Coordinates of C-alpha atoms and ligand atoms in Angstrom, one line a residue:
M1 CA 91.5 80.9 118.7
Y2 CA 91.2 84.1 116.6
G3 CA 93.4 87.0 115.5
I4 CA 92.4 90.3 114.2
A5 CA 94.2 92.4 111.7
L6 CA 93.1 96.1 111.8
D7 CA 94.0 98.9 109.4
L8 CA 93.2 102.4 110.7
G9 CA 93.1 104.3 107.4
T10 CA 92.4 108.1 107.1
S11 CA 89.3 107.3 104.8
G12 CA 88.1 104.4 106.7
F13 CA 88.9 101.2 108.9
R14 CA 89.3 97.7 107.7
A15 CA 89.4 94.6 110.0
Q16 CA 89.8 90.9 109.3
L17 CA 89.0 88.1 111.5
I18 CA 91.5 85.2 111.1
D19 CA 91.5 81.6 112.3
L20 CA 94.8 81.4 114.0
E21 CA 95.0 77.5 113.7
K22 CA 94.1 77.2 110.1
K23 CA 95.7 80.6 109.2
E24 CA 92.6 81.5 107.3
T25 CA 90.7 84.8 106.9
L26 CA 87.1 84.2 108.2
K27 CA 85.4 87.7 107.6
T28 CA 86.2 91.3 106.7
V29 CA 84.4 94.4 108.1
I30 CA 85.1 97.8 106.6
T31 CA 83.7 101.3 107.4
M32 CA 82.8 103.7 104.6
G33 CA 84.5 106.7 106.3
H34 CA 86.5 107.8 109.3
P35 CA 84.6 108.1 112.4
L36 CA 86.0 111.5 113.4
P37 CA 84.7 114.7 112.0
G38 CA 86.7 115.9 108.9
G39 CA 88.0 114.7 105.7
N40 CA 91.7 114.2 106.2
V41 CA 94.2 113.5 108.8
M42 CA 94.8 117.0 109.8
D43 CA 91.2 117.6 110.5
H44 CA 91.3 114.5 112.8
L45 CA 94.3 116.0 114.5
D46 CA 92.7 119.3 114.9
F47 CA 89.5 117.7 116.3
A48 CA 91.6 115.8 118.9
I49 CA 93.5 118.9 119.9
T50 CA 90.6 121.2 120.2
T51 CA 87.9 118.8 121.5
G52 CA 90.2 116.5 123.4
E53 CA 92.2 113.5 122.6
D54 CA 90.2 111.4 125.1
V55 CA 87.1 112.1 123.0
A56 CA 88.8 111.3 119.8
H57 CA 90.2 108.1 121.3
E58 CA 86.8 107.0 122.5
V59 CA 85.1 107.6 119.0
I60 CA 87.8 105.4 117.5
I61 CA 87.6 102.6 120.1
E62 CA 83.7 102.6 119.9
T63 CA 84.0 102.4 116.1
I64 CA 86.3 99.4 116.4
R65 CA 83.9 97.8 118.9
R66 CA 81.0 98.2 116.5
M67 CA 83.1 96.7 113.7
F68 CA 84.2 93.7 115.9
L69 CA 80.5 92.9 116.9
R70 CA 80.0 92.3 113.1
F71 CA 82.4 89.4 113.3
D72 CA 79.6 87.7 115.3
V73 CA 82.1 85.5 117.3
D74 CA 82.9 85.0 120.9
L75 CA 85.5 87.8 121.3
S76 CA 86.9 86.2 124.5
R77 CA 88.6 83.9 121.8
V78 CA 90.5 86.6 120.2
E79 CA 94.3 86.2 121.1
R80 CA 96.0 88.8 119.0
L81 CA 95.0 92.2 117.5
A82 CA 97.5 93.8 115.3
V83 CA 97.0 97.4 114.3
C84 CA 98.7 99.5 111.5
G85 CA 98.1 103.0 110.3
N86 CA 99.7 106.4 110.2
P87 CA 101.2 108.0 113.3
I88 CA 98.1 110.1 114.0
Q89 CA 95.7 107.1 113.9
L90 CA 97.9 105.0 115.9
S91 CA 98.4 107.5 118.5
L92 CA 94.7 108.3 118.8
F93 CA 94.1 104.5 119.0
Q94 CA 96.4 104.2 122.0
N95 CA 95.5 107.6 123.5
T96 CA 99.2 108.7 123.4
E97 CA 100.7 112.1 122.7
I98 CA 99.8 113.6 119.4
R99 CA 100.7 117.4 119.8
D100 CA 104.2 116.7 118.4
L101 CA 102.5 115.6 115.1
A102 CA 100.5 118.8 115.0
Y103 CA 103.3 121.2 115.7
A104 CA 106.4 120.3 113.6
G105 CA 108.3 123.5 114.1
E106 CA 110.9 123.4 117.0
N107 CA 110.2 126.8 118.3
K108 CA 106.5 126.2 118.5
Q109 CA 107.1 122.8 120.2
K110 CA 109.4 124.5 122.9
M111 CA 106.8 127.2 123.5
L112 CA 104.1 124.6 124.2
G113 CA 106.5 122.1 126.0
V114 CA 105.9 119.5 123.4
R115 CA 108.5 116.9 122.5
N116 CA 108.8 114.5 119.7
V117 CA 107.5 111.1 120.8
K118 CA 109.3 107.9 119.8
R119 CA 106.7 105.6 118.4
D120 CA 108.3 102.2 119.1
A121 CA 106.6 98.8 118.5
R122 CA 104.3 97.9 121.4
V123 CA 102.7 94.7 122.7
F124 CA 100.2 95.3 125.4
P125 CA 97.0 93.8 126.9
A126 CA 93.9 94.9 125.1
S127 CA 92.3 95.6 128.5
E128 CA 94.4 98.7 128.6
I129 CA 92.2 100.1 125.8
F130 CA 89.0 98.1 125.6
G131 CA 88.5 97.5 129.4
E132 CA 88.1 94.0 131.0
N133 CA 85.1 92.8 129.0
D134 CA 85.5 93.3 125.3
L135 CA 88.8 91.4 124.5
P136 CA 89.7 89.8 127.8
N137 CA 92.3 87.4 126.4
C138 CA 94.0 89.5 123.7
E139 CA 97.1 91.4 123.4
I140 CA 97.5 94.3 120.9
I141 CA 100.5 94.5 118.7
V142 CA 101.5 97.9 117.2
P143 CA 104.3 97.9 114.6
P144 CA 107.1 100.6 115.0
A145 CA 107.4 104.0 113.2
I146 CA 110.7 104.4 111.4
K147 CA 111.2 107.7 112.8
H148 CA 109.2 110.6 114.0
E149 CA 107.4 111.6 110.9
I150 CA 107.6 108.2 109.1
G151 CA 105.0 106.0 110.6
A152 CA 104.2 102.4 110.5
D153 CA 102.0 102.7 107.4
A154 CA 105.1 104.0 105.5
L155 CA 107.0 101.1 106.9
A156 CA 104.3 98.6 105.7
M157 CA 104.3 100.2 102.2
M158 CA 108.0 99.6 102.0
L159 CA 108.0 96.2 103.5
E160 CA 105.0 94.8 101.6
T161 CA 106.3 95.7 98.2
D162 CA 109.8 95.1 96.7
F163 CA 110.8 98.6 97.4
L164 CA 113.4 97.8 100.2
I165 CA 115.2 95.2 98.1
Q166 CA 115.2 97.1 95.0
P167 CA 118.7 98.1 94.0
E168 CA 117.5 100.5 91.2
P169 CA 116.0 103.9 91.8
S170 CA 112.4 103.3 92.8
L171 CA 109.4 105.2 94.2
V172 CA 106.6 103.7 96.2
T173 CA 103.3 105.4 96.8
D174 CA 100.5 104.5 99.2
Y175 CA 97.6 106.1 97.4
G176 CA 95.1 107.6 99.9
T177 CA 93.7 110.8 101.3
N178 CA 97.2 111.4 102.8
A179 CA 99.4 109.8 100.0
E180 CA 102.5 108.4 101.7
M181 CA 105.5 108.0 99.4
A182 CA 109.2 107.1 99.5
L183 CA 112.0 107.3 96.9
K184 CA 115.0 104.9 97.2
I185 CA 118.2 105.5 95.5
G186 CA 120.8 102.9 96.5
D187 CA 120.7 102.9 100.3
R188 CA 119.4 106.4 100.6
I189 CA 115.5 106.7 101.3
I190 CA 113.6 109.9 101.3
T191 CA 110.0 109.8 102.4
A192 CA 107.2 112.3 102.1
S193 CA 103.5 112.6 102.2
A194 CA 101.1 114.5 99.9
A195 CA 97.8 115.9 101.4
A196 CA 96.0 114.7 98.4
G197 CA 92.6 115.0 99.8
P198 CA 89.6 112.6 100.0
A199 CA 88.8 112.8 96.3
I200 CA 91.6 110.4 95.5
E201 CA 89.6 107.8 97.2
G202 CA 86.2 109.0 95.7
Q203 CA 85.0 111.0 98.6
G204 CA 84.1 114.7 98.4
I205 CA 83.0 114.5 94.9
S206 CA 79.3 114.5 94.0
S207 CA 78.7 110.8 93.1
G208 CA 81.9 109.7 95.0
M209 CA 82.3 106.7 97.2
L210 CA 85.1 104.6 98.8
A211 CA 86.1 101.4 96.8
S212 CA 83.2 99.1 97.9
P213 CA 80.5 96.9 96.3
G214 CA 78.7 98.9 93.6
A215 CA 81.5 101.5 93.0
I216 CA 82.6 102.3 89.5
C217 CA 86.3 101.7 89.5
D218 CA 87.2 101.7 85.9
V219 CA 85.8 102.6 82.4
K220 CA 86.8 101.4 79.1
P221 CA 85.9 102.4 75.6
E222 CA 83.7 100.3 73.4
G223 CA 83.0 102.3 70.1
Q224 CA 81.3 105.5 71.0
Y225 CA 80.2 103.9 74.4
W226 CA 82.0 103.5 77.7
R227 CA 82.0 100.1 79.4
I228 CA 81.3 100.8 83.1
I229 CA 83.2 98.5 85.5
V230 CA 82.0 98.1 89.0
L231 CA 83.2 96.2 92.2
D232 CA 81.0 93.2 93.2
R233 CA 80.5 91.9 96.7
E234 CA 83.8 90.2 96.7
M235 CA 85.4 93.5 95.6
E236 CA 86.2 92.0 92.2
K237 CA 86.0 94.0 89.1
Q238 CA 82.9 93.2 87.0
N239 CA 81.6 94.6 83.6
A240 CA 78.4 96.5 84.2
Y241 CA 76.7 98.4 81.4
L242 CA 77.6 100.4 78.2
I243 CA 76.7 104.1 78.4
D244 CA 77.1 107.1 76.3
P245 CA 78.9 109.5 78.7
V246 CA 77.4 112.5 77.0
T247 CA 73.7 111.6 76.6
G248 CA 73.5 109.0 79.5
E249 CA 71.9 106.5 77.0
I250 CA 72.5 103.0 78.5
K251 CA 72.9 100.3 75.8
E252 CA 73.3 97.0 77.3
S253 CA 73.7 95.7 80.9
Y254 CA 75.3 92.6 82.6
G255 CA 73.1 93.0 85.6
F256 CA 75.7 94.7 87.8
E257 CA 74.5 98.0 89.2
A258 CA 76.6 101.0 90.0
V259 CA 75.8 103.2 93.0
G260 CA 78.6 105.7 92.8
I261 CA 82.1 106.3 91.6
T262 CA 85.4 105.7 93.4
G263 CA 88.7 107.6 92.8
T264 CA 90.1 105.1 90.4
G265 CA 86.9 105.3 88.3
V266 CA 87.3 109.1 88.2
I267 CA 91.0 108.8 86.9
S268 CA 89.9 106.3 84.3
A269 CA 87.0 108.6 83.2
F270 CA 89.4 111.6 83.0
A271 CA 92.1 109.7 81.1
L272 CA 89.5 108.3 78.5
A273 CA 87.7 111.6 78.1
L274 CA 91.2 113.2 77.4
R275 CA 92.2 110.4 75.0
S276 CA 88.9 110.6 73.1
G277 CA 89.1 114.4 72.8
M278 CA 86.1 114.8 74.9
I279 CA 88.2 117.0 77.2
E280 CA 90.4 119.5 75.6
K281 CA 91.4 121.3 78.7
F282 CA 90.5 120.9 82.3
P283 CA 88.0 121.4 84.0
K284 CA 85.7 121.7 80.9
L285 CA 83.4 118.7 80.2
P286 CA 80.9 118.3 77.3
N287 CA 77.6 119.9 78.6
G288 CA 79.3 120.5 81.9
K289 CA 79.4 116.8 83.0
L290 CA 80.2 113.2 82.2
I291 CA 77.2 110.7 82.9
L292 CA 78.4 107.3 84.1
G293 CA 75.0 105.9 85.2
P294 CA 71.6 106.8 86.4
G295 CA 72.2 109.6 88.8
I296 CA 75.9 109.1 88.7
E297 CA 77.8 112.2 87.2
I298 CA 81.1 113.8 87.2
T299 CA 80.8 117.6 87.2
E300 CA 83.3 120.2 86.4
K301 CA 83.5 121.0 90.1
D302 CA 84.5 117.3 90.6
V303 CA 87.2 117.6 88.0
E304 CA 88.7 120.5 90.0
E305 CA 88.5 118.5 93.2
A306 CA 90.1 115.3 91.8
G307 CA 92.5 117.4 89.8
K308 CA 93.8 119.0 93.0
A309 CA 94.2 115.5 94.5
I310 CA 96.0 114.1 91.4
G311 CA 98.0 117.3 91.1
A312 CA 99.3 117.1 94.8
I313 CA 100.5 113.6 94.1
R314 CA 102.2 114.5 90.8
A315 CA 103.7 117.6 92.4
A316 CA 105.0 115.5 95.3
H317 CA 106.5 112.8 93.2
M318 CA 108.3 115.5 91.1
T319 CA 109.5 117.3 94.2
L320 CA 111.1 114.1 95.6
I321 CA 112.9 113.4 92.2
V322 CA 114.2 117.0 91.8
E323 CA 115.2 117.4 95.5
S324 CA 116.9 113.9 95.6
G325 CA 119.2 115.1 92.7
I326 CA 118.4 112.4 90.2
K327 CA 116.8 112.9 86.9
Y328 CA 113.2 111.8 86.0
E329 CA 114.5 109.3 83.5
D330 CA 116.6 107.5 86.1
L331 CA 113.5 106.2 87.8
E332 CA 113.2 102.5 87.3
Y333 CA 110.3 101.4 89.4
A334 CA 107.1 102.9 90.6
Y335 CA 105.2 100.8 93.2
M336 CA 101.6 101.6 93.9
S337 CA 99.7 100.4 96.9
G338 CA 96.3 101.1 98.7
A339 CA 92.8 100.6 97.3
S340 CA 93.5 103.2 94.6
G341 CA 96.8 101.8 93.8
A342 CA 95.2 98.2 93.3
Y343 CA 92.1 99.0 91.3
V344 CA 93.4 101.9 89.1
D345 CA 94.3 101.2 85.5
A346 CA 98.0 102.0 85.8
E347 CA 98.1 103.1 82.2
D348 CA 95.4 105.7 82.9
A349 CA 97.1 106.9 86.0
R350 CA 100.3 107.4 84.1
R351 CA 98.8 109.3 81.3
L352 CA 97.1 111.6 84.0
G353 CA 100.0 112.0 86.2
A354 CA 98.8 110.1 89.3
A355 CA 101.5 107.6 88.7
P356 CA 104.9 108.7 87.3
G357 CA 104.7 108.4 83.5
Y358 CA 108.5 108.4 83.5
A359 CA 109.0 105.2 85.6
K360 CA 110.1 102.2 83.3
K361 CA 108.1 99.6 85.4
I362 CA 105.1 99.9 87.4
V363 CA 104.0 97.2 90.0
Q364 CA 100.5 97.4 91.6
F365 CA 99.9 96.1 95.2
G366 CA 96.9 96.3 97.5
N367 CA 96.4 97.3 101.1
T368 CA 99.9 97.2 102.5
S369 CA 98.8 98.3 106.1
L370 CA 96.4 95.5 106.4
A371 CA 98.9 93.0 104.9
L372 CA 101.5 94.0 107.6
A373 CA 98.9 93.7 110.3
R374 CA 97.9 90.2 109.0
E375 CA 101.5 89.0 109.1
L376 CA 101.8 90.3 112.8
V377 CA 98.7 88.4 113.7
L378 CA 99.7 85.2 112.0
E379 CA 103.4 84.9 112.9
E380 CA 104.3 86.2 116.5
S381 CA 108.1 86.2 115.7
R382 CA 107.3 88.6 112.6
L383 CA 107.3 91.7 115.0
D384 CA 111.0 91.1 115.9
D385 CA 111.8 91.1 112.1
V386 CA 109.9 94.2 111.5
I387 CA 111.6 96.1 114.4
A388 CA 115.0 95.0 113.1
I389 CA 114.2 96.2 109.6
A390 CA 112.7 99.5 110.9
K391 CA 115.9 100.1 112.8
K392 CA 118.2 99.4 109.8
I393 CA 116.3 102.0 107.6
T394 CA 117.8 105.3 107.6
A395 CA 115.4 107.7 105.9
D396 CA 115.0 111.4 105.6
H397 CA 111.7 113.0 105.5
L398 CA 110.8 115.9 103.1
M399 CA 108.2 118.1 104.4
M400 CA 106.0 119.2 101.4
A401 CA 104.3 121.8 103.5
T402 CA 107.6 123.7 103.7
S403 CA 109.1 122.9 100.3
E404 CA 109.3 125.8 97.9
T405 CA 109.8 123.3 95.1
F406 CA 106.5 121.5 96.0
N407 CA 104.7 124.8 96.3
N408 CA 105.9 125.8 92.8
F409 CA 104.9 122.5 91.2
Y410 CA 101.6 122.5 93.0
L411 CA 100.7 126.0 91.8
C412 CA 101.2 124.8 88.3
E413 CA 99.1 121.7 89.0
L414 CA 96.2 124.0 90.3
S415 CA 96.3 126.1 87.2
Y416 CA 96.4 123.0 85.0
W417 CA 93.5 121.4 86.6
T418 CA 91.3 124.2 87.6
Q419 CA 92.0 126.9 84.9
G420 CA 92.9 124.8 82.0
M421 CA 96.6 126.0 81.8
P422 CA 98.2 124.4 78.7
L423 CA 101.2 122.2 79.3
E424 CA 103.5 124.6 77.3
T425 CA 102.6 127.4 79.8
Y426 CA 103.3 124.7 82.6
D427 CA 106.8 124.2 81.3
Q428 CA 107.3 128.1 81.0
M429 CA 106.3 128.5 84.6
L430 CA 108.7 125.8 85.6
E431 CA 111.5 127.4 83.8
L432 CA 110.6 130.7 85.6
Y433 CA 110.8 128.8 88.8
G434 CA 114.2 127.3 87.9
L435 CA 112.7 123.8 87.8
P436 CA 113.3 121.2 85.0
P437 CA 110.5 120.8 82.4
L438 CA 107.7 118.3 82.8
P439 CA 109.0 114.8 82.5
K440 CA 108.0 112.9 79.2
T441 CA 105.5 110.2 79.6
L442 CA 107.1 107.1 78.2
E443 CA 105.1 105.3 75.4
H444 CA 105.5 101.8 76.6
V445 CA 106.3 100.6 80.1
N446 CA 106.1 97.3 81.9
I447 CA 103.0 97.2 84.2
E448 CA 102.7 94.3 86.6
K449 CA 99.7 93.8 88.9
R450 CA 100.5 91.7 91.8
V451 CA 96.9 91.6 93.2
V452 CA 93.4 91.6 91.7
K453 CA 91.9 93.6 94.6
D454 CA 93.1 95.7 97.6
I455 CA 92.2 93.1 100.3
E456 CA 93.3 89.9 98.8
E457 CA 90.7 87.5 100.6
V458 CA 87.7 88.8 102.4
G459 CA 87.1 85.3 104.0
S460 CA 84.3 82.7 103.8
G461 CA 82.1 85.0 105.9
G462 CA 82.3 87.7 103.2
L463 CA 82.5 91.5 103.5
S464 CA 80.5 93.4 105.9
I465 CA 80.1 97.0 105.4
L466 CA 79.5 99.3 108.5
K467 CA 78.0 102.1 106.4
E468 CA 76.8 104.3 109.2
I469 CA 79.0 104.0 112.3
G470 CA 76.3 106.0 114.2
I471 CA 78.4 107.7 116.8
I472 CA 76.8 110.9 118.0
L473 CA 78.7 113.7 119.8
E474 CA 76.8 116.2 121.6
V475 CA 77.2 119.5 123.5
P476 CA 74.8 121.6 125.5
V477 CA 73.7 124.8 123.9
E478 CA 72.4 126.8 126.7
K479 CA 72.1 130.0 124.8
C480 CA 70.2 128.5 122.0
V481 CA 67.1 130.3 120.6
Y482 CA 66.1 127.3 118.5
C483 CA 66.3 129.2 115.3
K484 CA 67.6 126.0 113.4
K485 CA 70.0 128.2 111.3
C486 CA 72.9 125.8 112.2
V487 CA 70.8 122.8 111.1
K488 CA 69.8 124.4 107.8
E489 CA 73.6 125.6 107.1
C490 CA 75.0 122.2 107.6
P491 CA 75.9 120.7 104.1
E492 CA 76.0 117.1 105.4
T493 CA 72.7 117.0 107.5
A494 CA 75.1 116.0 110.3
L495 CA 73.6 118.2 113.1
E496 CA 70.2 118.4 115.0
I497 CA 69.2 120.5 118.0
V498 CA 67.1 118.6 120.4
E499 CA 65.5 119.6 123.7
I500 CA 65.7 117.3 126.6
D501 CA 64.1 118.3 130.0
G502 CA 64.1 121.9 128.9
H503 CA 67.9 121.8 128.0
R504 CA 68.8 122.2 124.4
I505 CA 71.5 120.1 122.9
A506 CA 73.5 120.1 119.7
K507 CA 74.0 116.5 118.3
Y508 CA 76.6 115.8 115.7
D509 CA 76.9 112.6 113.6
S510 CA 80.6 112.3 114.0
Q511 CA 81.1 110.4 110.8
K512 CA 79.2 112.8 108.6
C513 CA 80.5 116.1 110.1
L514 CA 83.1 117.7 108.0
G515 CA 84.8 119.2 111.2
T516 CA 87.5 121.9 111.2
S517 CA 87.4 122.5 107.5
C518 CA 83.7 123.5 107.8
R519 CA 82.4 124.9 111.1
R520 CA 79.5 126.7 109.2
C521 CA 77.1 125.7 112.0
V522 CA 79.3 127.4 114.7
S523 CA 79.8 130.6 112.6
V524 CA 76.1 131.0 111.5
C525 CA 74.7 130.8 115.1
P526 CA 73.5 134.3 116.0
E527 CA 73.9 133.6 119.8
D528 CA 77.3 131.9 119.6
A529 CA 75.8 129.0 121.4
I530 CA 77.9 126.1 120.1
D531 CA 81.2 125.3 121.8
I532 CA 82.6 122.4 119.8
T533 CA 85.5 122.0 122.3
K534 CA 83.0 120.7 124.7
L535 CA 81.7 117.8 122.5
K536 CA 81.2 114.5 124.2
I537 CA 80.3 111.0 122.8
T538 CA 76.9 109.5 123.3
A539 CA 75.5 106.4 121.7
K540 CA 72.6 106.8 119.3
Ligands
SF4_1 S1 78.0 122.6 109.4 FE1 78.7 121.9 111.4 S2 77.8 119.8 111.6 FE2 77.6 120.4 109.5 S3 79.4 119.4 108.5 FE3 80.0 121.6 109.1 S4 81.0 121.6 111.1 FE4 79.8 119.6 110.7
SF4_2 S1 71.9 128.4 115.2 FE1 72.4 128.7 117.3 S2 70.7 129.6 118.3 FE2 70.0 128.7 116.3 S3 69.4 126.5 116.7 FE3 71.5 126.5 116.2 S4 72.6 126.5 118.2 FE4 70.5 127.3 118.4

């Protein structure tokens, strides 16, 4: 019999088929993006609220179905499916209330008649979600949230690292589009999340891609050249070629090709360019770009995007420390998890501010959400332990969106990354805000890497990538005059207008569409013909 561990991440889904008798991973399937329109969790939430949670739920379930078909096994033999992710993804998966996650203010909630929902652990038949045919003999296991704003993904990040048993001040961060983090001082835990944006995982930058085969995940200096390091089919780091990042001249190659760059590669390239004096101040690059391979460039616009992501994380870390009342130098441990946490050169991350340079020890882990889902699949009794631990954790959540301290730090970060504000001016700004000066980056710290890749074993069946999920959302556009302005305006070629039996229909590629943060097709339409609240799912 089989089990499936599923991680519903903001930037993509990961699923593993597991042989329950042999306790072995058989195959891993990942997507290269989230199936819902939009680049971050708030876009997904907004889509679900404006277009309908049923539609969002259907898109997610259809994506998971398509992933499971890639396992190429008799799905009636799947007994257990454990699912982990943040509260928004897990609620959309289960088609349960999400409005409490959108409207945090008490007054707004009262006005709309919305109440905070308890997201306890659940075990229920898969037929409730997948119908009678897909997984007929399977039960679904969903781990609990710690409390309203602190979801199962945050619990996974604490459980799967040493964070919970660490007596000394420690910080854990799950690096992703929405970076979850928690600070522990004795028994006190404060959680937070920073809307870092997709650039931290390599999306939303010109040659960017998620951590997957062919992605540049690291660069190392070799004389005047840079050694390009890419992920292979097994998601392991491999030396590719030597390149001059200013001229693009390639010197020698080991046969591994690069197809794009992921977030950790961007961090590495920035750190190296800073160290070698190629960058004096952000976002200026030599000749306006760094060349990392044929057709693979980092532009100054990318520096700004990635800088905003790194800046959001650094600002959130500093906010947590300052608001908790400890000093930067009190921090002993920083745990890093997620694909970016696993593949990044921690030394580069420290130098750039993506990891706290003031932590004395850094420990790197992989995908903790998937790791927890795996445990829940493999050991039926593990869920009871997890529930008991979650109940014991008393944590407070710090809302970055309403924190003045975060706001002040983030303003400084924006000026540093996008306008080249010198660090001396950064410190002067902090003094004006009544905040302590920037923490010193320690010269030598202890860095321990517990994993070599974010998904430890992909299984004997290897890694299968569902690059294009192919889910189409459509809406009739009765007033359409077929001017195609919307199609031309779309930056992602996500939209087409078709005519069927004399009726015009707008068809959206759900995965490609940027959603709420874009809406250019809607605003450019001279006839006001597109009503995105009426989108419905259709198969391609
Ligand atoms: S223009 Fe429309 S279809 Fe294209 S990305 Fe923006 S919202 Fe999506
Ligand atoms: S912009 Fe409006 S009128 Fe023009 S093709 Fe698109 S939907 Fe039709």
